[in-house]
């Protein structure tokens, strides 16, 4: 599974939205309901599954699906 | 504390920043030195470095970071420690720089995500020094009597709306303040 698929799968599991329906402009909170607790889980899952570290500064810039994909190096 | 030594089920110990010194020592005396794993979240500041060294001296695990943001790196590290290593955690809800006695949401978020209760704590000393820091750090004088107040464990529901999260944050704040006031009343009564 490539980085994009992994990121979309994680987003899907937390939001309940099918990976094929996730769009880059979707807001994590407003559109996907990913609030603080789910954001914690999202970041932990991405770090563990992709073997990356996400700084607080980078995490603060992640507001949309596109931001997540861009960070993991898999543009939408 | 005896129950925790036996069950070894993790909790999130929580106390205000100005009571950290004695509360952390108490946890060393009753849990850490018996091999019960506890990890503390310490800020990345210079003050935090002192706290980190003290924590390691008392055999606690240390994670550097903050709970200021819900998804902060520090909180993520603590989440792994609690859920994978089954260690308890220590968070200081008004740290690293206050406002004093105002709880940030990170402690509640951590307890919620880990599915473990918050164990609120406070203490008062019959005689103590108060440092002129932002938190007015309390250092009990040697040989003084101390009243430690352990609140009932706070269970946090796994599913919370934003409004409910705020209510839980406020509940933690109110609990820590109440425990502190109760301990102070007992200390005052003892002084006569």
PDB file of N, CA and C in Angstrom, chain B residues 100-169:
ATOM      1  N   UNK B 100      -2.471  29.883  35.758  1.00  0.00           N
ATOM      2  CA  UNK B 100      -2.507  29.062  36.959  1.00  0.00           C
ATOM      3  C   UNK B 100      -3.937  28.625  37.247  1.00  0.00           C
ATOM      4  N   UNK B 101      -4.047  27.314  37.541  1.00  0.00           N
ATOM      5  CA  UNK B 101      -5.346  26.739  37.910  1.00  0.00           C
ATOM      6  C   UNK B 101      -6.374  26.752  36.773  1.00  0.00           C
ATOM      7  N   UNK B 102      -5.911  26.882  35.547  1.00  0.00           N
ATOM      8  CA  UNK B 102      -6.811  26.724  34.397  1.00  0.00           C
ATOM      9  C   UNK B 102      -6.347  25.493  33.630  1.00  0.00           C
ATOM     10  N   UNK B 103      -7.204  24.478  33.540  1.00  0.00           N
ATOM     11  CA  UNK B 103      -6.814  23.217  32.910  1.00  0.00           C
ATOM     12  C   UNK B 103      -6.933  23.298  31.394  1.00  0.00           C
ATOM     13  N   UNK B 104      -5.876  22.870  30.719  1.00  0.00           N
ATOM     14  CA  UNK B 104      -5.970  22.726  29.266  1.00  0.00           C
ATOM     15  C   UNK B 104      -6.638  21.382  28.968  1.00  0.00           C
ATOM     16  N   UNK B 105      -7.062  21.216  27.723  1.00  0.00           N
ATOM     17  CA  UNK B 105      -7.857  20.027  27.379  1.00  0.00           C
ATOM     18  C   UNK B 105      -7.019  18.764  27.203  1.00  0.00           C
ATOM     19  N   UNK B 106      -5.705  18.912  27.075  1.00  0.00           N
ATOM     20  CA  UNK B 106      -4.860  17.769  26.744  1.00  0.00           C
ATOM     21  C   UNK B 106      -4.998  16.582  27.682  1.00  0.00           C
ATOM     22  N   UNK B 107      -5.099  16.837  28.991  1.00  0.00           N
ATOM     23  CA  UNK B 107      -5.222  15.737  29.954  1.00  0.00           C
ATOM     24  C   UNK B 107      -6.496  14.944  29.698  1.00  0.00           C
ATOM     25  N   UNK B 108      -7.580  15.653  29.451  1.00  0.00           N
ATOM     26  CA  UNK B 108      -8.859  14.992  29.190  1.00  0.00           C
ATOM     27  C   UNK B 108      -8.784  14.203  27.882  1.00  0.00           C
ATOM     28  N   UNK B 109      -8.171  14.812  26.857  1.00  0.00           N
ATOM     29  CA  UNK B 109      -8.034  14.138  25.564  1.00  0.00           C
ATOM     30  C   UNK B 109      -7.224  12.858  25.717  1.00  0.00           C
ATOM     31  N   UNK B 110      -6.149  12.943  26.474  1.00  0.00           N
ATOM     32  CA  UNK B 110      -5.301  11.759  26.681  1.00  0.00           C
ATOM     33  C   UNK B 110      -6.085  10.641  27.366  1.00  0.00           C
ATOM     34  N   UNK B 111      -6.792  10.986  28.442  1.00  0.00           N
ATOM     35  CA  UNK B 111      -7.573   9.979  29.175  1.00  0.00           C
ATOM     36  C   UNK B 111      -8.657   9.392  28.287  1.00  0.00           C
ATOM     37  N   UNK B 112      -9.268  10.251  27.500  1.00  0.00           N
ATOM     38  CA  UNK B 112     -10.334   9.798  26.602  1.00  0.00           C
ATOM     39  C   UNK B 112      -9.789   8.817  25.578  1.00  0.00           C
ATOM     40  N   UNK B 113      -8.697   9.182  24.933  1.00  0.00           N
ATOM     41  CA  UNK B 113      -8.170   8.344  23.867  1.00  0.00           C
ATOM     42  C   UNK B 113      -7.577   7.041  24.398  1.00  0.00           C
ATOM     43  N   UNK B 114      -6.976   7.102  25.584  1.00  0.00           N
ATOM     44  CA  UNK B 114      -6.357   5.906  26.141  1.00  0.00           C
ATOM     45  C   UNK B 114      -7.376   5.006  26.839  1.00  0.00           C
ATOM     46  N   UNK B 115      -8.544   5.569  27.152  1.00  0.00           N
ATOM     47  CA  UNK B 115      -9.546   4.782  27.863  1.00  0.00           C
ATOM     48  C   UNK B 115      -9.146   4.487  29.295  1.00  0.00           C
ATOM     49  N   UNK B 116      -8.428   5.411  29.920  1.00  0.00           N
ATOM     50  CA  UNK B 116      -8.031   5.236  31.321  1.00  0.00           C
ATOM     51  C   UNK B 116      -8.539   6.428  32.119  1.00  0.00           C
ATOM     52  N   UNK B 117      -8.751   6.236  33.432  1.00  0.00           N
ATOM     53  CA  UNK B 117      -9.272   7.357  34.228  1.00  0.00           C
ATOM     54  C   UNK B 117      -8.183   8.367  34.587  1.00  0.00           C
ATOM     55  N   UNK B 118      -8.631   9.568  34.926  1.00  0.00           N
ATOM     56  CA  UNK B 118      -7.750  10.597  35.467  1.00  0.00           C
ATOM     57  C   UNK B 118      -7.773  10.470  36.986  1.00  0.00           C
ATOM     58  N   UNK B 119      -6.601  10.460  37.597  1.00  0.00           N
ATOM     59  CA  UNK B 119      -6.513  10.430  39.056  1.00  0.00           C
ATOM     60  C   UNK B 119      -6.078  11.816  39.526  1.00  0.00           C
ATOM     61  N   UNK B 120      -7.046  12.650  39.972  1.00  0.00           N
ATOM     62  CA  UNK B 120      -6.671  13.998  40.387  1.00  0.00           C
ATOM     63  C   UNK B 120      -6.059  13.988  41.787  1.00  0.00           C
ATOM     64  N   UNK B 121      -5.099  14.881  42.020  1.00  0.00           N
ATOM     65  CA  UNK B 121      -4.395  14.937  43.300  1.00  0.00           C
ATOM     66  C   UNK B 121      -4.140  16.380  43.692  1.00  0.00           C
ATOM     67  N   UNK B 122      -4.093  16.613  45.004  1.00  0.00           N
ATOM     68  CA  UNK B 122      -3.676  17.922  45.505  1.00  0.00           C
ATOM     69  C   UNK B 122      -3.092  17.708  46.896  1.00  0.00           C
ATOM     70  N   UNK B 123      -2.349  18.679  47.389  1.00  0.00           N
ATOM     71  CA  UNK B 123      -1.855  18.573  48.752  1.00  0.00           C
ATOM     72  C   UNK B 123      -1.768  19.966  49.356  1.00  0.00           C
ATOM     73  N   UNK B 124      -1.673  19.993  50.681  1.00  0.00           N
ATOM     74  CA  UNK B 124      -1.376  21.235  51.385  1.00  0.00           C
ATOM     75  C   UNK B 124      -0.412  20.880  52.512  1.00  0.00           C
ATOM     76  N   UNK B 125       0.467  21.803  52.826  1.00  0.00           N
ATOM     77  CA  UNK B 125       1.445  21.574  53.883  1.00  0.00           C
ATOM     78  C   UNK B 125       1.152  22.513  55.044  1.00  0.00           C
ATOM     79  N   UNK B 126       1.424  22.018  56.238  1.00  0.00           N
ATOM     80  CA  UNK B 126       1.234  22.859  57.427  1.00  0.00           C
ATOM     81  C   UNK B 126       2.159  24.072  57.349  1.00  0.00           C
ATOM     82  N   UNK B 127       3.341  23.832  56.784  1.00  0.00           N
ATOM     83  CA  UNK B 127       4.314  24.913  56.653  1.00  0.00           C
ATOM     84  C   UNK B 127       5.050  24.760  55.329  1.00  0.00           C
ATOM     85  N   UNK B 128       5.111  25.827  54.569  1.00  0.00           N
ATOM     86  CA  UNK B 128       5.730  25.699  53.242  1.00  0.00           C
ATOM     87  C   UNK B 128       6.308  27.025  52.789  1.00  0.00           C
ATOM     88  N   UNK B 129       7.160  26.928  51.771  1.00  0.00           N
ATOM     89  CA  UNK B 129       7.628  28.114  51.073  1.00  0.00           C
ATOM     90  C   UNK B 129       6.804  28.268  49.812  1.00  0.00           C
ATOM     91  N   UNK B 130       6.541  29.486  49.420  1.00  0.00           N
ATOM     92  CA  UNK B 130       5.869  29.742  48.150  1.00  0.00           C
ATOM     93  C   UNK B 130       6.796  30.591  47.308  1.00  0.00           C
ATOM     94  N   UNK B 131       7.152  30.055  46.149  1.00  0.00           N
ATOM     95  CA  UNK B 131       8.083  30.748  45.263  1.00  0.00           C
ATOM     96  C   UNK B 131       7.316  31.742  44.405  1.00  0.00           C
ATOM     97  N   UNK B 132       7.948  32.851  44.071  1.00  0.00           N
ATOM     98  CA  UNK B 132       7.283  33.889  43.282  1.00  0.00           C
ATOM     99  C   UNK B 132       7.279  33.625  41.793  1.00  0.00           C
ATOM    100  N   UNK B 133       7.030  32.398  41.407  1.00  0.00           N
ATOM    101  CA  UNK B 133       6.977  32.032  39.990  1.00  0.00           C
ATOM    102  C   UNK B 133       5.549  32.227  39.478  1.00  0.00           C
ATOM    103  N   UNK B 134       5.315  31.980  38.192  1.00  0.00           N
ATOM    104  CA  UNK B 134       3.969  32.193  37.633  1.00  0.00           C
ATOM    105  C   UNK B 134       2.945  31.319  38.344  1.00  0.00           C
ATOM    106  N   UNK B 135       3.371  30.159  38.793  1.00  0.00           N
ATOM    107  CA  UNK B 135       2.437  29.226  39.407  1.00  0.00           C
ATOM    108  C   UNK B 135       2.460  29.322  40.924  1.00  0.00           C
ATOM    109  N   UNK B 136       3.384  30.139  41.481  1.00  0.00           N
ATOM    110  CA  UNK B 136       3.556  30.237  42.937  1.00  0.00           C
ATOM    111  C   UNK B 136       3.806  28.837  43.511  1.00  0.00           C
ATOM    112  N   UNK B 137       4.911  28.267  43.043  1.00  0.00           N
ATOM    113  CA  UNK B 137       5.324  26.917  43.424  1.00  0.00           C
ATOM    114  C   UNK B 137       5.362  26.752  44.941  1.00  0.00           C
ATOM    115  N   UNK B 138       4.787  25.651  45.415  1.00  0.00           N
ATOM    116  CA  UNK B 138       4.707  25.364  46.852  1.00  0.00           C
ATOM    117  C   UNK B 138       5.743  24.307  47.199  1.00  0.00           C
ATOM    118  N   UNK B 139       6.626  24.630  48.125  1.00  0.00           N
ATOM    119  CA  UNK B 139       7.638  23.667  48.579  1.00  0.00           C
ATOM    120  C   UNK B 139       7.447  23.450  50.079  1.00  0.00           C
ATOM    121  N   UNK B 140       7.018  22.251  50.472  1.00  0.00           N
ATOM    122  CA  UNK B 140       6.824  21.991  51.904  1.00  0.00           C
ATOM    123  C   UNK B 140       8.146  22.125  52.656  1.00  0.00           C
ATOM    124  N   UNK B 141       8.088  22.710  53.841  1.00  0.00           N
ATOM    125  CA  UNK B 141       9.305  22.811  54.655  1.00  0.00           C
ATOM    126  C   UNK B 141       9.627  21.443  55.224  1.00  0.00           C
ATOM    127  N   UNK B 142      10.894  21.220  55.538  1.00  0.00           N
ATOM    128  CA  UNK B 142      11.290  19.921  56.097  1.00  0.00           C
ATOM    129  C   UNK B 142      10.520  19.591  57.371  1.00  0.00           C
ATOM    130  N   UNK B 143      10.173  18.330  57.504  1.00  0.00           N
ATOM    131  CA  UNK B 143       9.530  17.779  58.711  1.00  0.00           C
ATOM    132  C   UNK B 143       8.122  18.317  58.939  1.00  0.00           C
ATOM    133  N   UNK B 144       7.552  19.030  57.958  1.00  0.00           N
ATOM    134  CA  UNK B 144       6.203  19.561  58.153  1.00  0.00           C
ATOM    135  C   UNK B 144       5.165  18.483  57.861  1.00  0.00           C
ATOM    136  N   UNK B 145       3.966  18.657  58.391  1.00  0.00           N
ATOM    137  CA  UNK B 145       2.883  17.727  58.086  1.00  0.00           C
ATOM    138  C   UNK B 145       2.273  18.098  56.739  1.00  0.00           C
ATOM    139  N   UNK B 146       1.870  17.059  55.999  1.00  0.00           N
ATOM    140  CA  UNK B 146       1.303  17.280  54.677  1.00  0.00           C
ATOM    141  C   UNK B 146      -0.009  16.530  54.555  1.00  0.00           C
ATOM    142  N   UNK B 147      -0.998  17.191  53.973  1.00  0.00           N
ATOM    143  CA  UNK B 147      -2.282  16.549  53.714  1.00  0.00           C
ATOM    144  C   UNK B 147      -2.395  16.319  52.214  1.00  0.00           C
ATOM    145  N   UNK B 148      -2.439  15.076  51.824  1.00  0.00           N
ATOM    146  CA  UNK B 148      -2.577  14.746  50.423  1.00  0.00           C
ATOM    147  C   UNK B 148      -4.030  14.396  50.155  1.00  0.00           C
ATOM    148  N   UNK B 149      -4.596  14.962  49.130  1.00  0.00           N
ATOM    149  CA  UNK B 149      -5.995  14.718  48.797  1.00  0.00           C
ATOM    150  C   UNK B 149      -6.088  14.028  47.440  1.00  0.00           C
ATOM    151  N   UNK B 150      -6.483  12.759  47.460  1.00  0.00           N
ATOM    152  CA  UNK B 150      -6.680  12.020  46.217  1.00  0.00           C
ATOM    153  C   UNK B 150      -8.164  12.035  45.889  1.00  0.00           C
ATOM    154  N   UNK B 151      -8.523  12.577  44.752  1.00  0.00           N
ATOM    155  CA  UNK B 151      -9.927  12.592  44.357  1.00  0.00           C
ATOM    156  C   UNK B 151     -10.361  11.254  43.799  1.00  0.00           C
ATOM    157  N   UNK B 152     -11.660  11.092  43.617  1.00  0.00           N
ATOM    158  CA  UNK B 152     -12.166   9.877  42.963  1.00  0.00           C
ATOM    159  C   UNK B 152     -11.671   9.864  41.522  1.00  0.00           C
ATOM    160  N   UNK B 153     -11.290   8.685  41.008  1.00  0.00           N
ATOM    161  CA  UNK B 153     -10.849   8.616  39.610  1.00  0.00           C
ATOM    162  C   UNK B 153     -11.928   9.154  38.679  1.00  0.00           C
ATOM    163  N   UNK B 154     -11.508   9.948  37.711  1.00  0.00           N
ATOM    164  CA  UNK B 154     -12.430  10.566  36.754  1.00  0.00           C
ATOM    165  C   UNK B 154     -12.441   9.760  35.476  1.00  0.00           C
ATOM    166  N   UNK B 155     -13.540   9.086  35.209  1.00  0.00           N
ATOM    167  CA  UNK B 155     -13.659   8.355  33.948  1.00  0.00           C
ATOM    168  C   UNK B 155     -14.109   9.343  32.872  1.00  0.00           C
ATOM    169  N   UNK B 156     -13.469   9.274  31.716  1.00  0.00           N
ATOM    170  CA  UNK B 156     -13.827  10.159  30.608  1.00  0.00           C
ATOM    171  C   UNK B 156     -14.440   9.313  29.500  1.00  0.00           C
ATOM    172  N   UNK B 157     -15.644   9.636  29.044  1.00  0.00           N
ATOM    173  CA  UNK B 157     -16.282   8.846  27.976  1.00  0.00           C
ATOM    174  C   UNK B 157     -15.434   8.850  26.714  1.00  0.00           C
ATOM    175  N   UNK B 158     -15.451   7.736  25.995  1.00  0.00           N
ATOM    176  CA  UNK B 158     -14.653   7.618  24.772  1.00  0.00           C
ATOM    177  C   UNK B 158     -15.179   8.525  23.666  1.00  0.00           C
ATOM    178  N   UNK B 159     -16.490   8.701  23.620  1.00  0.00           N
ATOM    179  CA  UNK B 159     -17.093   9.555  22.601  1.00  0.00           C
ATOM    180  C   UNK B 159     -17.546  10.853  23.254  1.00  0.00           C
ATOM    181  N   UNK B 160     -17.013  11.953  22.762  1.00  0.00           N
ATOM    182  CA  UNK B 160     -17.368  13.244  23.353  1.00  0.00           C
ATOM    183  C   UNK B 160     -17.557  14.283  22.259  1.00  0.00           C
ATOM    184  N   UNK B 161     -18.615  15.051  22.354  1.00  0.00           N
ATOM    185  CA  UNK B 161     -18.758  16.195  21.457  1.00  0.00           C
ATOM    186  C   UNK B 161     -17.805  17.287  21.939  1.00  0.00           C
ATOM    187  N   UNK B 162     -17.644  18.324  21.133  1.00  0.00           N
ATOM    188  CA  UNK B 162     -16.781  19.436  21.540  1.00  0.00           C
ATOM    189  C   UNK B 162     -17.295  20.068  22.834  1.00  0.00           C
ATOM    190  N   UNK B 163     -18.598  20.161  22.954  1.00  0.00           N
ATOM    191  CA  UNK B 163     -19.189  20.753  24.153  1.00  0.00           C
ATOM    192  C   UNK B 163     -18.926  19.872  25.369  1.00  0.00           C
ATOM    193  N   UNK B 164     -19.052  18.558  25.182  1.00  0.00           N
ATOM    194  CA  UNK B 164     -18.819  17.637  26.288  1.00  0.00           C
ATOM    195  C   UNK B 164     -17.345  17.624  26.686  1.00  0.00           C
ATOM    196  N   UNK B 165     -16.467  17.761  25.698  1.00  0.00           N
ATOM    197  CA  UNK B 165     -15.042  17.816  25.994  1.00  0.00           C
ATOM    198  C   UNK B 165     -14.747  19.015  26.889  1.00  0.00           C
ATOM    199  N   UNK B 166     -15.366  20.140  26.567  1.00  0.00           N
ATOM    200  CA  UNK B 166     -15.188  21.335  27.376  1.00  0.00           C
ATOM    201  C   UNK B 166     -15.740  21.121  28.792  1.00  0.00           C
ATOM    202  N   UNK B 167     -16.873  20.415  28.897  1.00  0.00           N
ATOM    203  CA  UNK B 167     -17.449  20.139  30.228  1.00  0.00           C
ATOM    204  C   UNK B 167     -16.508  19.269  31.050  1.00  0.00           C
ATOM    205  N   UNK B 168     -15.889  18.290  30.400  1.00  0.00           N
ATOM    206  CA  UNK B 168     -14.954  17.416  31.110  1.00  0.00           C
ATOM    207  C   UNK B 168     -13.718  18.194  31.535  1.00  0.00           C
ATOM    208  N   UNK B 169     -13.249  19.074  30.663  1.00  0.00           N
ATOM    209  CA  UNK B 169     -12.109  19.913  31.010  1.00  0.00           C
ATOM    210  C   UNK B 169     -12.448  20.753  32.240  1.00  0.00           C
TER     211      UNK B 169
END
